[in-house]
């Protein structure tokens, strides 16, 4: 029995052994070459941004987390200014920072050398300065070298020329100051005006170099195009052509992108672009993605032309056959080109999203960062929420969020995002996004807050108001025109009995907040309607004493306050006075009604007269406001009854 | 019997020594060893109103039991690098922090080293507005980075009142 069992076991084992030993081809995968940081990237890709936490540039402590746009900006810039102070100290006390701990030496930690008239300089130093991008130092050292009559090789001169053309002799904001660049608004609004330094160092260098170094032509043309000295750039271009000098691809790119500035009519512009492109083909210069972008940029400037779109699409097709995929800014220009025609724009955006969906973009052109905010603007213009969702998904794909640009374009993106959502989407969905994005990713501007409040009003979702009000306090928007008025107006329309207490809390905190501000610091002015709404809300939840305070303010402001309170509020107030039988206060209110010029004044007066026993002085006062006749009429009516 | 030890000794001598030794001989004089340990301990006040943080409330022998180290590094392990330099740098960092963040640190300054990264942690008082704290953060990180030539990070927590870090009064 036992033997039998054993035998079976052995057989079983044999079987399973067989199945293991069948000759399965082991397929060893090919080795994938990895870079030194690939494992870090893989690890990083597992971490998503946590919307409940502030951006990592801020300290993760409740006291140090910024909650509105102003503090976001000021904290980040404060930290950077602290870093600048440290750098200043290092430069002031250079001799103290000469120790060398790091092995190998890290130059960023060592004070940068400064140069004066007596410094020993040579070409190597100049080269190094150019490589490190120190504009003013490089220019100073160059002048020093010239004064000392030290010869500089043409190749160094050429790199100096390229450097000067790139920067136009202005020191750019160093890349070390990340926050400053992030919060710099001016980049977008940079005007297309001629800022090229005429007769400056670049031109001097060019005239010295041009006979020896043909690539100096490329450099100077690029520089002039970049700083909008376009006509001169084209002059030099024709000079280069006559000398049969081969220019590089960047030069052609910059000429193409500025084609609009030398020609007036659209056909001529297009003709110029085509000649430039043909010339590139003749000279066997391979175009790159920036060539495509330059063509599209020029076309986007002539978007009134009917053919612009056809030209653009043909260009993209042609570049695709050259294996050049459009970058994000190409798509941006396509939107610009179609911006005249709404139906075209809609089909274009959806085609673009078809093309781009699930693609992981990296920056290939400096202007790539302008796509997302522009596309969101278009979505909001078209009022198409499907496009919005698709665009938002694209933004969250891979590392595409890095291409959102700077703080300005990020807030533009979310502004249009919320405009469109509040217009077209149901409120619950809007609030889902709101909870997700606010306040760590985005702080709504007052106009967006108003849009959300409007949506809340339309949906009669008063239960959201306490949360929104606390956010408004957090973002310090209560003083901004409209927001306070809006929220009070909506709160006063509340019909839900259970929420009355919450509403009165809002009203009272609004009152206390505004009254608590020092007058010198703010120029906020109560509007009568806001005060009226506060009174209305407070009375609805039975807070008479508080309402009295607000009423006093209203009476004190009188007709100097903007617009007028709701008649409903005043009527309720009179009623409450009658209830607590305080005729003096009621008469004051009636005086106010009369001053403002409500037609209901007499009706209120009658109501008081009929329901409270007035003493002669009070009666006299009442008659002096509304006239004896009105009250008498009332009395007679009563008697006749 | 609670006599001082000298007396005991004398008695012993009288009993054990031969009779020819005079009684007034100068013997070995011994007193109790003073086992007074002072470092890292705090003196009681008569009123018992001296606030101590959790860290201060425990004596050094409690380290690794009730509290932790103030410097975290591997310099003093076997084959550790730069033990002396690390100690000196830590002392420098503490001096720098107490001077730069004047009257702001309510806790000990904790210095943690990992590879070439130095993290400086602590609890500070919300005595100045966040804007200024951010300035100090930027300044400290950058200047210490220049001095120690490695990346520095501050990891701060803030408390609104000084008494928030009080663990007990003695």
PDB file of C-alpha atoms in Angstrom, chain A residues 57-61 63-66 74-76 78-83 85-87 89-90 96-97 99-102 105-106 108-110 177, chain B residues 82 89 124-143 145-151 154-159:
ATOM      1  CA  UNK A  57       9.786  75.514  -2.998  1.00  0.00           C
ATOM      2  CA  UNK A  58       7.803  76.532   0.085  1.00  0.00           C
ATOM      3  CA  UNK A  59       8.446  75.255   3.594  1.00  0.00           C
ATOM      4  CA  UNK A  60       5.994  72.594   4.674  1.00  0.00           C
ATOM      5  CA  UNK A  61       4.762  74.264   7.831  1.00  0.00           C
ATOM      6  CA  UNK A  63       2.774  79.172   9.248  1.00  0.00           C
ATOM      7  CA  UNK A  64       5.039  79.227   6.225  1.00  0.00           C
ATOM      8  CA  UNK A  65       2.616  77.974   3.575  1.00  0.00           C
ATOM      9  CA  UNK A  66       1.351  80.751   1.311  1.00  0.00           C
ATOM     10  CA  UNK A  74       6.439  87.348  -1.880  1.00  0.00           C
ATOM     11  CA  UNK A  75       7.628  84.227  -0.023  1.00  0.00           C
ATOM     12  CA  UNK A  76       9.365  82.755  -3.030  1.00  0.00           C
ATOM     13  CA  UNK A  78      11.993  86.671  -0.247  1.00  0.00           C
ATOM     14  CA  UNK A  79      13.824  83.416  -0.166  1.00  0.00           C
ATOM     15  CA  UNK A  80      15.577  84.314  -3.361  1.00  0.00           C
ATOM     16  CA  UNK A  81      16.512  87.714  -2.042  1.00  0.00           C
ATOM     17  CA  UNK A  82      18.014  85.982   0.990  1.00  0.00           C
ATOM     18  CA  UNK A  83      20.110  83.939  -1.372  1.00  0.00           C
ATOM     19  CA  UNK A  85      22.155  88.644   0.170  1.00  0.00           C
ATOM     20  CA  UNK A  86      24.335  85.612   0.876  1.00  0.00           C
ATOM     21  CA  UNK A  87      25.952  85.965  -2.506  1.00  0.00           C
ATOM     22  CA  UNK A  89      28.292  88.774   1.429  1.00  0.00           C
ATOM     23  CA  UNK A  90      30.421  86.214  -0.335  1.00  0.00           C
ATOM     24  CA  UNK A  96      37.182  84.441   3.574  1.00  0.00           C
ATOM     25  CA  UNK A  97      35.646  82.131   1.032  1.00  0.00           C
ATOM     26  CA  UNK A  99      38.990  77.580   1.378  1.00  0.00           C
ATOM     27  CA  UNK A 100      38.590  74.412  -0.613  1.00  0.00           C
ATOM     28  CA  UNK A 101      36.618  71.628   1.017  1.00  0.00           C
ATOM     29  CA  UNK A 102      34.804  70.145  -1.928  1.00  0.00           C
ATOM     30  CA  UNK A 105      36.412  72.015  -6.557  1.00  0.00           C
ATOM     31  CA  UNK A 106      32.913  73.302  -7.313  1.00  0.00           C
ATOM     32  CA  UNK A 108      29.699  77.774  -8.047  1.00  0.00           C
ATOM     33  CA  UNK A 109      30.680  77.931  -4.383  1.00  0.00           C
ATOM     34  CA  UNK A 110      33.760  80.066  -4.923  1.00  0.00           C
ATOM     35  CA  UNK A 177      17.282  82.973  -9.721  1.00  0.00           C
TER      36      UNK A 177
ATOM     37  CA  UNK B  82      36.344  63.467   8.479  1.00  0.00           C
ATOM     38  CA  UNK B  89      31.557  72.112  11.208  1.00  0.00           C
ATOM     39  CA  UNK B 124      11.458  78.060  15.683  1.00  0.00           C
ATOM     40  CA  UNK B 125       9.265  80.727  17.173  1.00  0.00           C
ATOM     41  CA  UNK B 126       6.788  82.611  14.979  1.00  0.00           C
ATOM     42  CA  UNK B 127       8.216  85.884  16.193  1.00  0.00           C
ATOM     43  CA  UNK B 128       8.768  87.416  12.775  1.00  0.00           C
ATOM     44  CA  UNK B 129       6.543  87.368   9.679  1.00  0.00           C
ATOM     45  CA  UNK B 130       6.891  84.440   7.259  1.00  0.00           C
ATOM     46  CA  UNK B 131       8.343  86.721   4.625  1.00  0.00           C
ATOM     47  CA  UNK B 132      11.344  87.441   6.826  1.00  0.00           C
ATOM     48  CA  UNK B 133      11.646  83.794   7.762  1.00  0.00           C
ATOM     49  CA  UNK B 134      11.863  82.969   4.075  1.00  0.00           C
ATOM     50  CA  UNK B 135      14.585  85.555   3.647  1.00  0.00           C
ATOM     51  CA  UNK B 136      16.548  83.941   6.453  1.00  0.00           C
ATOM     52  CA  UNK B 137      15.984  80.484   5.005  1.00  0.00           C
ATOM     53  CA  UNK B 138      17.357  81.560   1.640  1.00  0.00           C
ATOM     54  CA  UNK B 139      20.242  83.407   3.231  1.00  0.00           C
ATOM     55  CA  UNK B 140      21.228  80.587   5.555  1.00  0.00           C
ATOM     56  CA  UNK B 141      21.015  77.877   2.964  1.00  0.00           C
ATOM     57  CA  UNK B 142      23.064  79.813   0.466  1.00  0.00           C
ATOM     58  CA  UNK B 143      25.728  81.147   2.789  1.00  0.00           C
ATOM     59  CA  UNK B 145      26.456  76.188   1.149  1.00  0.00           C
ATOM     60  CA  UNK B 146      29.257  78.574   0.194  1.00  0.00           C
ATOM     61  CA  UNK B 147      31.019  77.939   3.464  1.00  0.00           C
ATOM     62  CA  UNK B 148      30.694  74.171   3.658  1.00  0.00           C
ATOM     63  CA  UNK B 149      30.625  73.707  -0.124  1.00  0.00           C
ATOM     64  CA  UNK B 150      27.768  71.265  -0.160  1.00  0.00           C
ATOM     65  CA  UNK B 151      24.005  71.573  -0.481  1.00  0.00           C
ATOM     66  CA  UNK B 154      16.645  73.786   6.371  1.00  0.00           C
ATOM     67  CA  UNK B 155      13.762  71.796   7.791  1.00  0.00           C
ATOM     68  CA  UNK B 156      11.955  74.063  10.168  1.00  0.00           C
ATOM     69  CA  UNK B 157       8.790  73.817  12.157  1.00  0.00           C
ATOM     70  CA  UNK B 158       7.225  76.839  13.742  1.00  0.00           C
ATOM     71  CA  UNK B 159       5.246  77.318  16.927  1.00  0.00           C
TER      72      UNK B 159
END
